[in-house]
Amino acid sequence: MAIDDFNGDNFDHSDLDFLHGGWISLRQGGRTPISSNAVPAGTPSFGREFKEQSIYQFFRMLSVGTQGASLPNVNNYLDLDPTYTDKLGNPLLRMTFDFHEQDQNLARYLAEQIEDILTEMGASDIAVNKDLGNFDIEPYQSTHNTGGVIMGDDPETSAVNSYLQMWDHDNVFVVGASAFPHNGGYNPTGTVGALAYRAAEGIEEYLKNGGGQLVKWNLNNNEGRRTSDEPI
Ligand SMILES: Cc1cc2nc3c(=O)[nH]c(=O)nc-3n(C[C@H](O)[C@H](O)[C@H](O)COP(=O)(O)OP(=O)(O)OC[C@H]3O[C@@H](n4cnc5c(N)ncnc54)[C@H](O)[C@@H]3O)c2cc1C
């Protein structure tokens, strides 16, 4: 069961210190023996008390979570690893990523909404995690890895245009979640599918035109920046 009231622009952000939001969900996917084995804070992690609490809590606890947007930050990026290479000697892709103020504020706000919901549901003991901490690749963080070949309206700051055609190589269209400049508070696949249709439209147009860039840019406007108004 999920609610969308605190996702995207579905709520008033005027007094809030972050953009976007996330969905809040209560999942009933069955009881996995380790990850569902919640015990109250302060319970030892083994021994008699742990066992007693585990058994007591097993059918008395539930977990409500959220999946929020992740916006771009200049300190989050991909580059080529200076040290590690693949078996052909090519540098591996290196990811530099951490949560920033926007992410922390978003997560804290959503955690507060979850706390309110659980209180209203009548929970006697609520454990809320309001601190996102630093990004850590070890615990599960969702499988929605996006970006890397981002779409944009400026070849200086993006790799593909809105048809997913590469700015630098007219005959290459890169289709996938790679095009996302940021991750919204929704799952990616619907948008990936829509982008595939968009790319197909572009490829058709490209073939009809006999090649070339589908989005035109002018390199010589006043500020030396490109605009989409004039042809190359
Ligand atoms: C366990 C799991 C659950 C998920 N659940 C959901 C969900 O419920 N809802 C949702 O919206 N999203 C979900 N996702 C995320 C979603 O699956 C991905 O965001 C989506 O598949 C990304 O699509 P893509 O085309 O960008 O990449 P992919 O689907 O990963 O496709 C990339 C393709 O490129 C190929 N490839 C890689 N390297 C090369 C190479 N060098 N040469 C040629 N081919 C290459 C790969 O084999 C692969 O076929 C889930 C992901 C996982 C792993």
Short mmCIF file of C-alpha atoms and ligand atoms in Angstrom, two decimals:
data_model
loop_
_atom_site.label_atom_id
_atom_site.label_comp_id
_atom_site.label_asym_id
_atom_site.label_seq_id
_atom_site.Cartn_x
_atom_site.Cartn_y
_atom_site.Cartn_z
CA MET A 1 0.00 0.00 0.00
CA ALA A 2 1.53 3.29 -1.04
CA ILE A 3 0.52 6.93 -0.83
CA ASP A 4 1.69 9.57 -3.23
CA ASP A 5 0.68 12.64 -1.25
CA PHE A 6 4.28 13.57 -0.41
CA ASN A 7 5.85 12.88 -3.80
CA GLY A 8 6.98 15.34 -6.48
CA ASP A 9 5.03 18.59 -6.25
CA ASN A 10 1.96 16.93 -4.76
CA PHE A 11 2.27 18.99 -1.57
CA ASP A 12 3.04 22.54 -0.51
CA HIS A 13 6.79 23.14 -0.37
CA SER A 14 6.63 26.86 0.49
CA ASP A 15 7.89 26.38 4.08
CA LEU A 16 10.12 23.43 3.29
CA ASP A 17 13.84 23.39 2.63
CA PHE A 18 13.95 20.78 -0.14
CA LEU A 19 12.52 20.03 -3.60
CA HIS A 20 10.54 16.98 -4.71
CA GLY A 21 9.54 14.24 -2.26
CA GLY A 22 8.90 10.50 -2.26
CA TRP A 23 6.25 7.87 -1.92
CA ILE A 24 5.46 6.26 1.42
CA SER A 25 4.66 2.58 1.46
CA LEU A 26 3.72 -0.26 3.73
CA ARG A 27 4.72 -3.50 2.08
CA GLN A 28 3.36 -6.91 2.90
CA GLY A 29 5.88 -9.15 1.21
CA GLY A 30 5.89 -11.87 3.83
CA ARG A 31 8.22 -12.22 6.78
CA THR A 32 11.86 -12.70 5.83
CA PRO A 33 13.66 -14.25 8.80
CA ILE A 34 16.49 -11.75 9.25
CA SER A 35 15.41 -8.40 7.84
CA SER A 36 11.95 -8.69 9.42
CA ASN A 37 13.36 -9.65 12.78
CA ALA A 38 12.90 -6.24 14.38
CA VAL A 39 13.30 -5.87 18.13
CA PRO A 40 12.93 -2.71 20.25
CA ALA A 41 15.96 -0.43 20.52
CA GLY A 42 18.24 -1.49 23.36
CA THR A 43 17.51 -5.22 22.98
CA PRO A 44 20.72 -7.31 22.91
CA SER A 45 21.50 -8.75 19.45
CA PHE A 46 21.66 -12.35 20.73
CA GLY A 47 20.67 -14.44 23.74
CA ARG A 48 17.46 -15.12 25.69
CA GLU A 49 16.09 -11.55 25.66
CA PHE A 50 16.70 -11.27 21.91
CA LYS A 51 14.84 -14.53 21.29
CA GLU A 52 11.92 -13.59 23.54
CA GLN A 53 11.59 -10.17 21.91
CA SER A 54 11.91 -11.65 18.39
CA ILE A 55 9.07 -14.08 19.02
CA TYR A 56 6.92 -11.49 20.77
CA GLN A 57 7.39 -8.84 18.06
CA PHE A 58 7.13 -11.12 15.03
CA PHE A 59 3.40 -10.62 14.42
CA ARG A 60 3.16 -7.30 16.22
CA MET A 61 5.42 -5.06 14.16
CA LEU A 62 5.26 -3.52 10.71
CA SER A 63 7.54 -1.34 8.73
CA VAL A 64 6.65 1.78 6.73
CA GLY A 65 9.26 3.16 4.36
CA THR A 66 9.79 5.73 1.68
CA GLN A 67 11.63 6.11 -1.59
CA GLY A 68 12.59 9.68 -2.34
CA ALA A 69 13.96 11.74 -5.19
CA SER A 70 17.70 12.19 -5.59
CA LEU A 71 18.60 15.49 -7.23
CA PRO A 72 21.88 16.34 -8.96
CA ASN A 73 24.73 17.75 -6.90
CA VAL A 74 28.03 19.02 -8.25
CA ASN A 75 29.82 16.69 -5.84
CA ASN A 76 28.07 13.59 -7.21
CA TYR A 77 29.58 12.37 -10.48
CA LEU A 78 31.02 9.50 -12.51
CA ASP A 79 34.55 9.53 -13.88
CA LEU A 80 37.24 7.13 -15.00
CA ASP A 81 39.06 5.41 -12.17
CA PRO A 82 42.73 6.46 -12.06
CA THR A 83 43.79 3.15 -10.49
CA TYR A 84 41.56 0.23 -11.41
CA THR A 85 41.21 -1.19 -14.93
CA ASP A 86 39.31 -4.03 -16.59
CA LYS A 87 41.04 -7.04 -18.15
CA LEU A 88 41.63 -5.06 -21.35
CA GLY A 89 43.40 -2.31 -19.41
CA ASN A 90 40.57 0.21 -19.76
CA PRO A 91 39.84 2.31 -16.67
CA LEU A 92 36.79 1.26 -14.66
CA LEU A 93 33.93 3.65 -14.07
CA ARG A 94 34.22 5.36 -10.67
CA MET A 95 31.19 6.66 -8.81
CA THR A 96 31.49 9.53 -6.35
CA PHE A 97 28.23 9.95 -4.46
CA ASP A 98 26.96 11.07 -1.10
CA PHE A 99 23.75 12.43 0.35
CA HIS A 100 23.61 16.21 0.66
CA GLU A 101 21.50 18.75 2.55
CA GLN A 102 18.61 18.42 0.08
CA ASP A 103 18.53 14.63 0.56
CA GLN A 104 18.82 14.89 4.35
CA ASN A 105 16.00 17.44 4.58
CA LEU A 106 13.76 15.43 2.26
CA ALA A 107 14.36 12.19 4.19
CA ARG A 108 13.77 13.85 7.58
CA TYR A 109 10.48 15.36 6.42
CA LEU A 110 9.22 12.07 5.01
CA ALA A 111 10.26 10.25 8.19
CA GLU A 112 8.19 12.75 10.19
CA GLN A 113 5.16 12.06 7.99
CA ILE A 114 5.64 8.33 8.53
CA GLU A 115 5.89 8.88 12.30
CA ASP A 116 2.57 10.78 12.22
CA ILE A 117 0.91 8.01 10.23
CA LEU A 118 2.14 5.30 12.61
CA THR A 119 1.04 7.35 15.63
CA GLU A 120 -2.41 7.73 14.08
CA MET A 121 -2.49 3.96 13.47
CA GLY A 122 -2.04 3.45 17.21
CA ALA A 123 1.48 2.06 17.34
CA SER A 124 2.73 1.76 20.94
CA ASP A 125 6.42 1.87 20.08
CA ILE A 126 7.76 3.71 17.04
CA ALA A 127 11.38 3.66 15.87
CA VAL A 128 11.99 6.34 13.23
CA ASN A 129 15.19 6.89 11.32
CA LYS A 130 15.36 10.63 10.61
CA ASP A 131 19.03 10.78 9.78
CA LEU A 132 19.98 9.58 6.31
CA GLY A 133 23.67 9.58 7.26
CA ASN A 134 26.28 9.17 4.56
CA PHE A 135 25.70 7.05 1.47
CA ASP A 136 26.88 3.50 2.01
CA ILE A 137 26.88 0.96 -0.79
CA GLU A 138 26.68 -2.02 1.57
CA PRO A 139 23.07 -1.99 2.83
CA TYR A 140 20.36 -2.27 0.16
CA GLN A 141 19.58 1.21 -1.21
CA SER A 142 17.18 0.30 -4.07
CA THR A 143 18.23 -0.91 -7.50
CA HIS A 144 17.40 2.31 -9.32
CA ASN A 145 20.82 3.34 -10.54
CA THR A 146 20.40 6.01 -13.19
CA GLY A 147 22.43 8.61 -15.05
CA GLY A 148 25.82 8.47 -16.73
CA VAL A 149 24.74 9.57 -20.23
CA ILE A 150 22.43 12.37 -19.21
CA MET A 151 19.86 14.11 -21.37
CA GLY A 152 19.79 17.91 -21.55
CA ASP A 153 19.27 20.95 -23.73
CA ASP A 154 22.90 22.03 -23.73
CA PRO A 155 25.76 19.98 -25.21
CA GLU A 156 28.10 21.60 -22.67
CA THR A 157 26.34 19.96 -19.75
CA SER A 158 24.70 16.86 -21.19
CA ALA A 159 25.58 13.87 -23.35
CA VAL A 160 22.35 13.26 -25.31
CA ASN A 161 19.56 15.49 -26.61
CA SER A 162 15.85 14.97 -25.96
CA TYR A 163 15.78 12.19 -28.60
CA LEU A 164 18.58 10.40 -26.70
CA GLN A 165 20.84 11.13 -29.67
CA MET A 166 24.44 11.85 -28.66
CA TRP A 167 25.50 15.45 -29.14
CA ASP A 168 28.95 14.29 -30.22
CA HIS A 169 27.95 11.36 -32.45
CA ASP A 170 24.84 11.86 -34.57
CA ASN A 171 24.44 8.17 -35.35
CA VAL A 172 24.46 6.98 -31.72
CA PHE A 173 21.24 6.90 -29.66
CA VAL A 174 21.68 5.81 -26.04
CA VAL A 175 18.40 4.49 -24.63
CA GLY A 176 17.91 3.78 -20.94
CA ALA A 177 17.84 5.11 -17.40
CA SER A 178 21.33 6.40 -18.26
CA ALA A 179 19.53 9.49 -19.65
CA PHE A 180 18.15 10.59 -16.26
CA PRO A 181 19.89 13.74 -14.97
CA HIS A 182 18.35 12.92 -11.58
CA ASN A 183 16.14 10.30 -10.03
CA GLY A 184 12.58 11.33 -9.26
CA GLY A 185 10.60 9.91 -6.38
CA TYR A 186 9.07 7.34 -8.74
CA ASN A 187 10.36 4.05 -10.12
CA PRO A 188 12.30 4.49 -13.36
CA THR A 189 11.00 1.90 -15.79
CA GLY A 190 7.87 3.69 -17.01
CA THR A 191 9.98 6.70 -17.95
CA VAL A 192 12.64 4.48 -19.54
CA GLY A 193 9.88 2.98 -21.71
CA ALA A 194 8.60 6.43 -22.67
CA LEU A 195 12.14 7.53 -23.56
CA ALA A 196 12.50 4.46 -25.79
CA TYR A 197 9.46 5.60 -27.80
CA ARG A 198 10.95 9.09 -27.94
CA ALA A 199 14.26 7.70 -29.23
CA ALA A 200 12.42 5.58 -31.83
CA GLU A 201 10.68 8.73 -33.04
CA GLY A 202 14.08 10.44 -33.30
CA ILE A 203 15.70 7.52 -35.13
CA GLU A 204 12.87 7.51 -37.67
CA GLU A 205 13.31 11.25 -38.19
CA TYR A 206 17.10 10.84 -38.41
CA LEU A 207 16.75 8.24 -41.16
CA LYS A 208 14.15 10.31 -43.03
CA ASN A 209 16.51 13.34 -42.94
CA GLY A 210 19.48 11.30 -44.10
CA GLY A 211 21.31 11.86 -40.80
CA GLY A 212 22.35 14.91 -38.79
CA GLN A 213 21.59 16.38 -35.40
CA LEU A 214 17.88 16.37 -34.56
CA VAL A 215 18.22 19.31 -32.16
CA LYS A 216 19.95 22.30 -33.69
CA TRP A 217 22.38 24.53 -31.83
CA ASN A 218 24.03 27.85 -32.59
CA LEU A 219 27.58 28.16 -31.27
CA ASN A 220 27.94 31.84 -32.10
CA ASN A 221 25.32 33.76 -30.16
CA ASN A 222 26.20 36.74 -27.95
CA GLU A 223 27.34 34.89 -24.87
CA GLY A 224 29.22 32.28 -26.78
CA ARG A 225 26.67 29.75 -25.53
CA ARG A 226 24.49 27.59 -27.69
CA THR A 227 20.78 28.20 -28.08
CA SER A 228 18.20 26.01 -29.69
CA ASP A 229 16.71 28.87 -31.75
CA GLU A 230 18.91 28.79 -34.80
CA PRO A 231 20.29 26.02 -36.98
CA ILE A 232 23.98 25.13 -36.79
C1 LIG B 1 15.88 -6.42 -8.57
C2 LIG B 1 15.40 -5.18 -9.29
C3 LIG B 1 14.10 -4.76 -9.12
C4 LIG B 1 13.63 -3.62 -9.77
N1 LIG B 1 12.33 -3.26 -9.60
C5 LIG B 1 11.84 -2.22 -10.29
C6 LIG B 1 10.46 -1.88 -10.22
O1 LIG B 1 9.66 -2.52 -9.54
N2 LIG B 1 10.03 -0.80 -10.92
C7 LIG B 1 10.87 -0.06 -11.69
O2 LIG B 1 10.43 0.91 -12.33
N3 LIG B 1 12.17 -0.36 -11.77
C8 LIG B 1 12.67 -1.42 -11.11
N4 LIG B 1 14.00 -1.72 -11.18
C9 LIG B 1 14.89 -0.83 -11.93
C10 LIG B 1 14.80 -1.09 -13.42
O3 LIG B 1 14.91 -2.48 -13.66
C11 LIG B 1 15.94 -0.33 -14.13
O4 LIG B 1 15.89 1.03 -13.77
C12 LIG B 1 15.77 -0.45 -15.63
O5 LIG B 1 15.78 -1.81 -16.03
C13 LIG B 1 16.89 0.29 -16.31
O6 LIG B 1 16.76 0.08 -17.71
P1 LIG B 1 17.99 0.33 -18.65
O7 LIG B 1 17.51 0.01 -20.04
O8 LIG B 1 18.56 1.67 -18.38
O9 LIG B 1 19.12 -0.68 -18.17
P2 LIG B 1 19.15 -2.27 -18.20
O10 LIG B 1 17.76 -2.84 -18.16
O11 LIG B 1 20.12 -2.65 -17.13
O12 LIG B 1 19.73 -2.59 -19.64
C14 LIG B 1 21.10 -2.41 -19.93
C15 LIG B 1 21.45 -3.44 -20.97
O13 LIG B 1 22.76 -3.17 -21.49
C16 LIG B 1 23.45 -4.38 -21.63
N5 LIG B 1 24.88 -4.06 -21.64
C17 LIG B 1 25.67 -3.66 -20.62
N6 LIG B 1 26.93 -3.47 -21.03
C18 LIG B 1 26.95 -3.74 -22.34
C19 LIG B 1 27.98 -3.71 -23.35
N7 LIG B 1 29.22 -3.34 -23.05
N8 LIG B 1 27.63 -4.06 -24.59
C20 LIG B 1 26.36 -4.42 -24.91
N9 LIG B 1 25.35 -4.47 -24.01
C21 LIG B 1 25.64 -4.12 -22.74
C22 LIG B 1 22.99 -5.22 -20.46
O14 LIG B 1 23.21 -6.58 -20.71
C23 LIG B 1 21.50 -4.86 -20.40
O15 LIG B 1 20.71 -5.70 -21.22
C24 LIG B 1 14.50 -2.87 -10.59
C25 LIG B 1 15.81 -3.30 -10.76
C26 LIG B 1 16.26 -4.43 -10.13
C27 LIG B 1 17.69 -4.90 -10.36
#
